[in-house]
Amino acid sequence: MKKLFFSLFISISVVAGAQTNTETITTFLEGIINFQEVEVNDHNPIISISELAAQQSDETIILTGANVSETFDKAMDYNHALIVVGIHTAVLVTDWKDCTPSGAWDACMPMGEGYVKRTALEKESGYINNIIGIPDNQERKVYLFN
């Protein structure tokens, strides 16, 4: 019986402490994107991020295999670079100096961290080519913030 109550207590604590998708993403982008007085799509907050980033960023660039090097050169002059892939992935570049060559992108891909929307938001970190995928027909936008 004690085990049952203990298990129930632990389960309730975990559920009560879990963050919503909105809380996760607003914490992740705190100080970069202003979420005040905005209703975030909790089911898929990447949609809301794209809309807000488009309004609040200093510059937006569509990332392609052809412009990746020049885009990254420009992005290094900003405080934050957020890459959004479609409506499912948002990645912040965390380290421009720590990068790995990517044959698919024909560029050195920096370290980053972010979230991928699968069934739930899943945190990802590592070289961004492993998070944003290979150049294809998906829309990838780079939002630059000072």
mmCIF file of C-alpha atoms in Angstrom:
data_model
loop_
_atom_site.group_PDB
_atom_site.id
_atom_site.type_symbol
_atom_site.label_atom_id
_atom_site.label_comp_id
_atom_site.label_asym_id
_atom_site.label_seq_id
_atom_site.Cartn_x
_atom_site.Cartn_y
_atom_site.Cartn_z
ATOM 1 C CA MET A 1 0.000 0.000 0.000
ATOM 2 C CA LYS A 2 2.856 2.398 0.833
ATOM 3 C CA LYS A 3 4.379 1.708 -2.562
ATOM 4 C CA LEU A 4 1.085 2.600 -4.244
ATOM 5 C CA PHE A 5 0.820 5.931 -2.423
ATOM 6 C CA PHE A 6 4.486 6.701 -3.063
ATOM 7 C CA SER A 7 4.084 5.953 -6.798
ATOM 8 C CA LEU A 8 0.956 8.094 -6.950
ATOM 9 C CA PHE A 9 2.725 10.961 -5.180
ATOM 10 C CA ILE A 10 5.684 10.792 -7.578
ATOM 11 C CA SER A 11 3.371 10.682 -10.607
ATOM 12 C CA ILE A 12 1.405 13.711 -9.456
ATOM 13 C CA SER A 13 4.628 15.624 -8.733
ATOM 14 C CA VAL A 14 5.996 14.906 -12.195
ATOM 15 C CA VAL A 15 2.764 15.912 -13.947
ATOM 16 C CA ALA A 16 2.372 19.063 -11.838
ATOM 17 C CA GLY A 17 5.971 20.080 -12.533
ATOM 18 C CA ALA A 18 5.825 19.502 -16.295
ATOM 19 C CA GLN A 19 5.976 22.591 -18.454
ATOM 20 C CA THR A 20 3.539 23.292 -21.251
ATOM 21 C CA ASN A 21 4.917 23.730 -24.764
ATOM 22 C CA THR A 22 4.335 27.462 -24.409
ATOM 23 C CA GLU A 23 6.296 27.652 -21.156
ATOM 24 C CA THR A 24 9.128 25.588 -22.631
ATOM 25 C CA ILE A 25 9.488 27.730 -25.734
ATOM 26 C CA THR A 26 9.083 31.093 -23.993
ATOM 27 C CA THR A 27 11.750 30.111 -21.457
ATOM 28 C CA PHE A 28 14.018 28.940 -24.284
ATOM 29 C CA LEU A 29 13.710 32.243 -26.186
ATOM 30 C CA GLU A 30 13.519 34.571 -23.172
ATOM 31 C CA GLY A 31 15.370 37.796 -23.853
ATOM 32 C CA ILE A 32 15.307 37.206 -27.614
ATOM 33 C CA ILE A 33 11.614 37.204 -28.532
ATOM 34 C CA ASN A 34 9.010 39.244 -26.659
ATOM 35 C CA PHE A 35 5.999 37.053 -25.839
ATOM 36 C CA GLN A 36 4.103 39.682 -23.831
ATOM 37 C CA GLU A 37 0.461 40.112 -24.763
ATOM 38 C CA VAL A 38 0.715 37.322 -27.350
ATOM 39 C CA GLU A 39 -1.224 34.085 -27.424
ATOM 40 C CA VAL A 40 1.154 31.260 -28.288
ATOM 41 C CA ASN A 41 -0.124 28.157 -30.064
ATOM 42 C CA ASP A 42 0.503 25.631 -27.273
ATOM 43 C CA HIS A 43 -0.043 22.619 -29.524
ATOM 44 C CA ASN A 44 2.679 23.826 -31.900
ATOM 45 C CA PRO A 45 4.503 26.908 -30.627
ATOM 46 C CA ILE A 46 6.941 26.838 -33.571
ATOM 47 C CA ILE A 47 4.159 28.463 -35.625
ATOM 48 C CA SER A 48 3.942 31.329 -33.128
ATOM 49 C CA ILE A 49 7.732 31.638 -32.967
ATOM 50 C CA SER A 50 7.939 32.110 -36.734
ATOM 51 C CA GLU A 51 5.331 34.841 -36.704
ATOM 52 C CA LEU A 52 6.884 36.693 -33.756
ATOM 53 C CA ALA A 53 10.435 36.334 -35.055
ATOM 54 C CA ALA A 54 9.378 37.743 -38.424
ATOM 55 C CA GLN A 55 7.996 40.830 -36.651
ATOM 56 C CA GLN A 56 10.749 41.294 -34.070
ATOM 57 C CA SER A 57 14.001 40.228 -35.742
ATOM 58 C CA ASP A 58 16.445 42.738 -37.158
ATOM 59 C CA GLU A 59 16.871 40.713 -40.327
ATOM 60 C CA THR A 60 15.363 37.594 -41.903
ATOM 61 C CA ILE A 61 17.103 35.403 -44.476
ATOM 62 C CA ILE A 62 15.776 32.316 -46.231
ATOM 63 C CA LEU A 63 18.490 29.677 -45.764
ATOM 64 C CA THR A 64 19.422 27.537 -48.756
ATOM 65 C CA GLY A 65 22.338 25.350 -49.664
ATOM 66 C CA ALA A 66 23.484 28.074 -52.062
ATOM 67 C CA ASN A 67 23.592 30.915 -49.504
ATOM 68 C CA VAL A 68 24.528 29.121 -46.276
ATOM 69 C CA SER A 69 28.112 30.424 -46.023
ATOM 70 C CA GLU A 70 27.236 34.059 -46.678
ATOM 71 C CA THR A 71 24.220 33.798 -44.346
ATOM 72 C CA PHE A 72 26.387 32.458 -41.530
ATOM 73 C CA ASP A 73 29.043 35.123 -42.149
ATOM 74 C CA LYS A 74 26.356 37.785 -41.748
ATOM 75 C CA ALA A 75 24.721 36.048 -38.764
ATOM 76 C CA MET A 76 27.971 36.090 -36.784
ATOM 77 C CA ASP A 77 27.625 39.875 -36.534
ATOM 78 C CA TYR A 78 24.374 39.517 -34.540
ATOM 79 C CA ASN A 79 23.769 38.550 -30.918
ATOM 80 C CA HIS A 80 21.352 35.730 -31.744
ATOM 81 C CA ALA A 81 20.588 33.588 -34.773
ATOM 82 C CA LEU A 82 17.359 31.594 -34.711
ATOM 83 C CA ILE A 83 16.710 29.079 -37.491
ATOM 84 C CA VAL A 84 13.159 27.873 -38.027
ATOM 85 C CA VAL A 85 12.460 24.913 -40.302
ATOM 86 C CA GLY A 86 8.889 24.729 -41.544
ATOM 87 C CA ILE A 87 6.508 24.582 -38.597
ATOM 88 C CA HIS A 88 8.392 21.895 -36.704
ATOM 89 C CA THR A 89 11.908 23.007 -35.710
ATOM 90 C CA ALA A 90 13.448 26.023 -33.962
ATOM 91 C CA VAL A 91 17.192 26.167 -33.293
ATOM 92 C CA LEU A 92 19.409 28.835 -31.741
ATOM 93 C CA VAL A 93 23.049 28.879 -32.766
ATOM 94 C CA THR A 94 25.072 28.605 -29.561
ATOM 95 C CA ASP A 95 28.674 28.526 -30.807
ATOM 96 C CA TRP A 96 29.918 29.705 -34.201
ATOM 97 C CA LYS A 97 33.518 28.647 -33.500
ATOM 98 C CA ASP A 98 32.673 25.033 -32.690
ATOM 99 C CA CYS A 99 31.531 23.776 -36.055
ATOM 100 C CA THR A 100 31.762 20.664 -38.181
ATOM 101 C CA PRO A 101 32.091 20.425 -41.965
ATOM 102 C CA SER A 102 28.905 19.332 -43.699
ATOM 103 C CA GLY A 103 29.096 17.853 -47.166
ATOM 104 C CA ALA A 104 25.370 18.315 -47.714
ATOM 105 C CA TRP A 105 25.496 22.012 -46.803
ATOM 106 C CA ASP A 106 29.040 22.578 -48.110
ATOM 107 C CA ALA A 107 29.717 24.688 -45.014
ATOM 108 C CA CYS A 108 30.938 24.410 -41.462
ATOM 109 C CA MET A 109 27.806 23.927 -39.349
ATOM 110 C CA PRO A 110 27.902 25.488 -35.851
ATOM 111 C CA MET A 111 26.627 24.132 -32.548
ATOM 112 C CA GLY A 112 23.054 24.860 -31.592
ATOM 113 C CA GLU A 113 20.166 23.861 -29.437
ATOM 114 C CA GLY A 114 16.469 23.948 -29.929
ATOM 115 C CA TYR A 115 13.238 22.045 -30.173
ATOM 116 C CA VAL A 116 11.689 19.759 -32.740
ATOM 117 C CA LYS A 117 7.920 19.271 -32.724
ATOM 118 C CA ARG A 118 7.158 15.609 -33.064
ATOM 119 C CA THR A 119 4.369 14.232 -30.914
ATOM 120 C CA ALA A 120 5.687 16.594 -28.248
ATOM 121 C CA LEU A 121 8.405 19.245 -28.254
ATOM 122 C CA GLU A 122 11.724 17.418 -28.047
ATOM 123 C CA LYS A 123 14.912 19.210 -27.065
ATOM 124 C CA GLU A 124 17.814 18.769 -29.463
ATOM 125 C CA SER A 125 21.385 19.980 -29.245
ATOM 126 C CA GLY A 126 24.496 19.465 -31.315
ATOM 127 C CA TYR A 127 25.741 20.578 -34.698
ATOM 128 C CA ILE A 128 22.809 22.272 -36.384
ATOM 129 C CA ASN A 129 22.989 20.221 -39.582
ATOM 130 C CA ASN A 130 21.847 17.276 -37.448
ATOM 131 C CA ILE A 131 18.870 19.321 -36.243
ATOM 132 C CA ILE A 132 17.781 21.271 -39.336
ATOM 133 C CA GLY A 133 18.374 18.435 -41.807
ATOM 134 C CA ILE A 134 19.818 18.587 -45.302
ATOM 135 C CA PRO A 135 19.093 21.255 -47.925
ATOM 136 C CA ASP A 136 15.796 20.387 -49.558
ATOM 137 C CA ASN A 137 12.501 22.047 -50.425
ATOM 138 C CA GLN A 138 11.566 22.764 -46.781
ATOM 139 C CA GLU A 139 11.590 26.436 -45.910
ATOM 140 C CA ARG A 140 14.346 27.389 -43.498
ATOM 141 C CA LYS A 141 14.443 30.940 -42.205
ATOM 142 C CA VAL A 142 17.223 32.550 -40.225
ATOM 143 C CA TYR A 143 16.057 35.311 -37.909
ATOM 144 C CA LEU A 144 18.823 37.616 -36.688
ATOM 145 C CA PHE A 145 18.544 39.595 -33.473
ATOM 146 C CA ASN A 146 20.810 42.242 -31.899
#
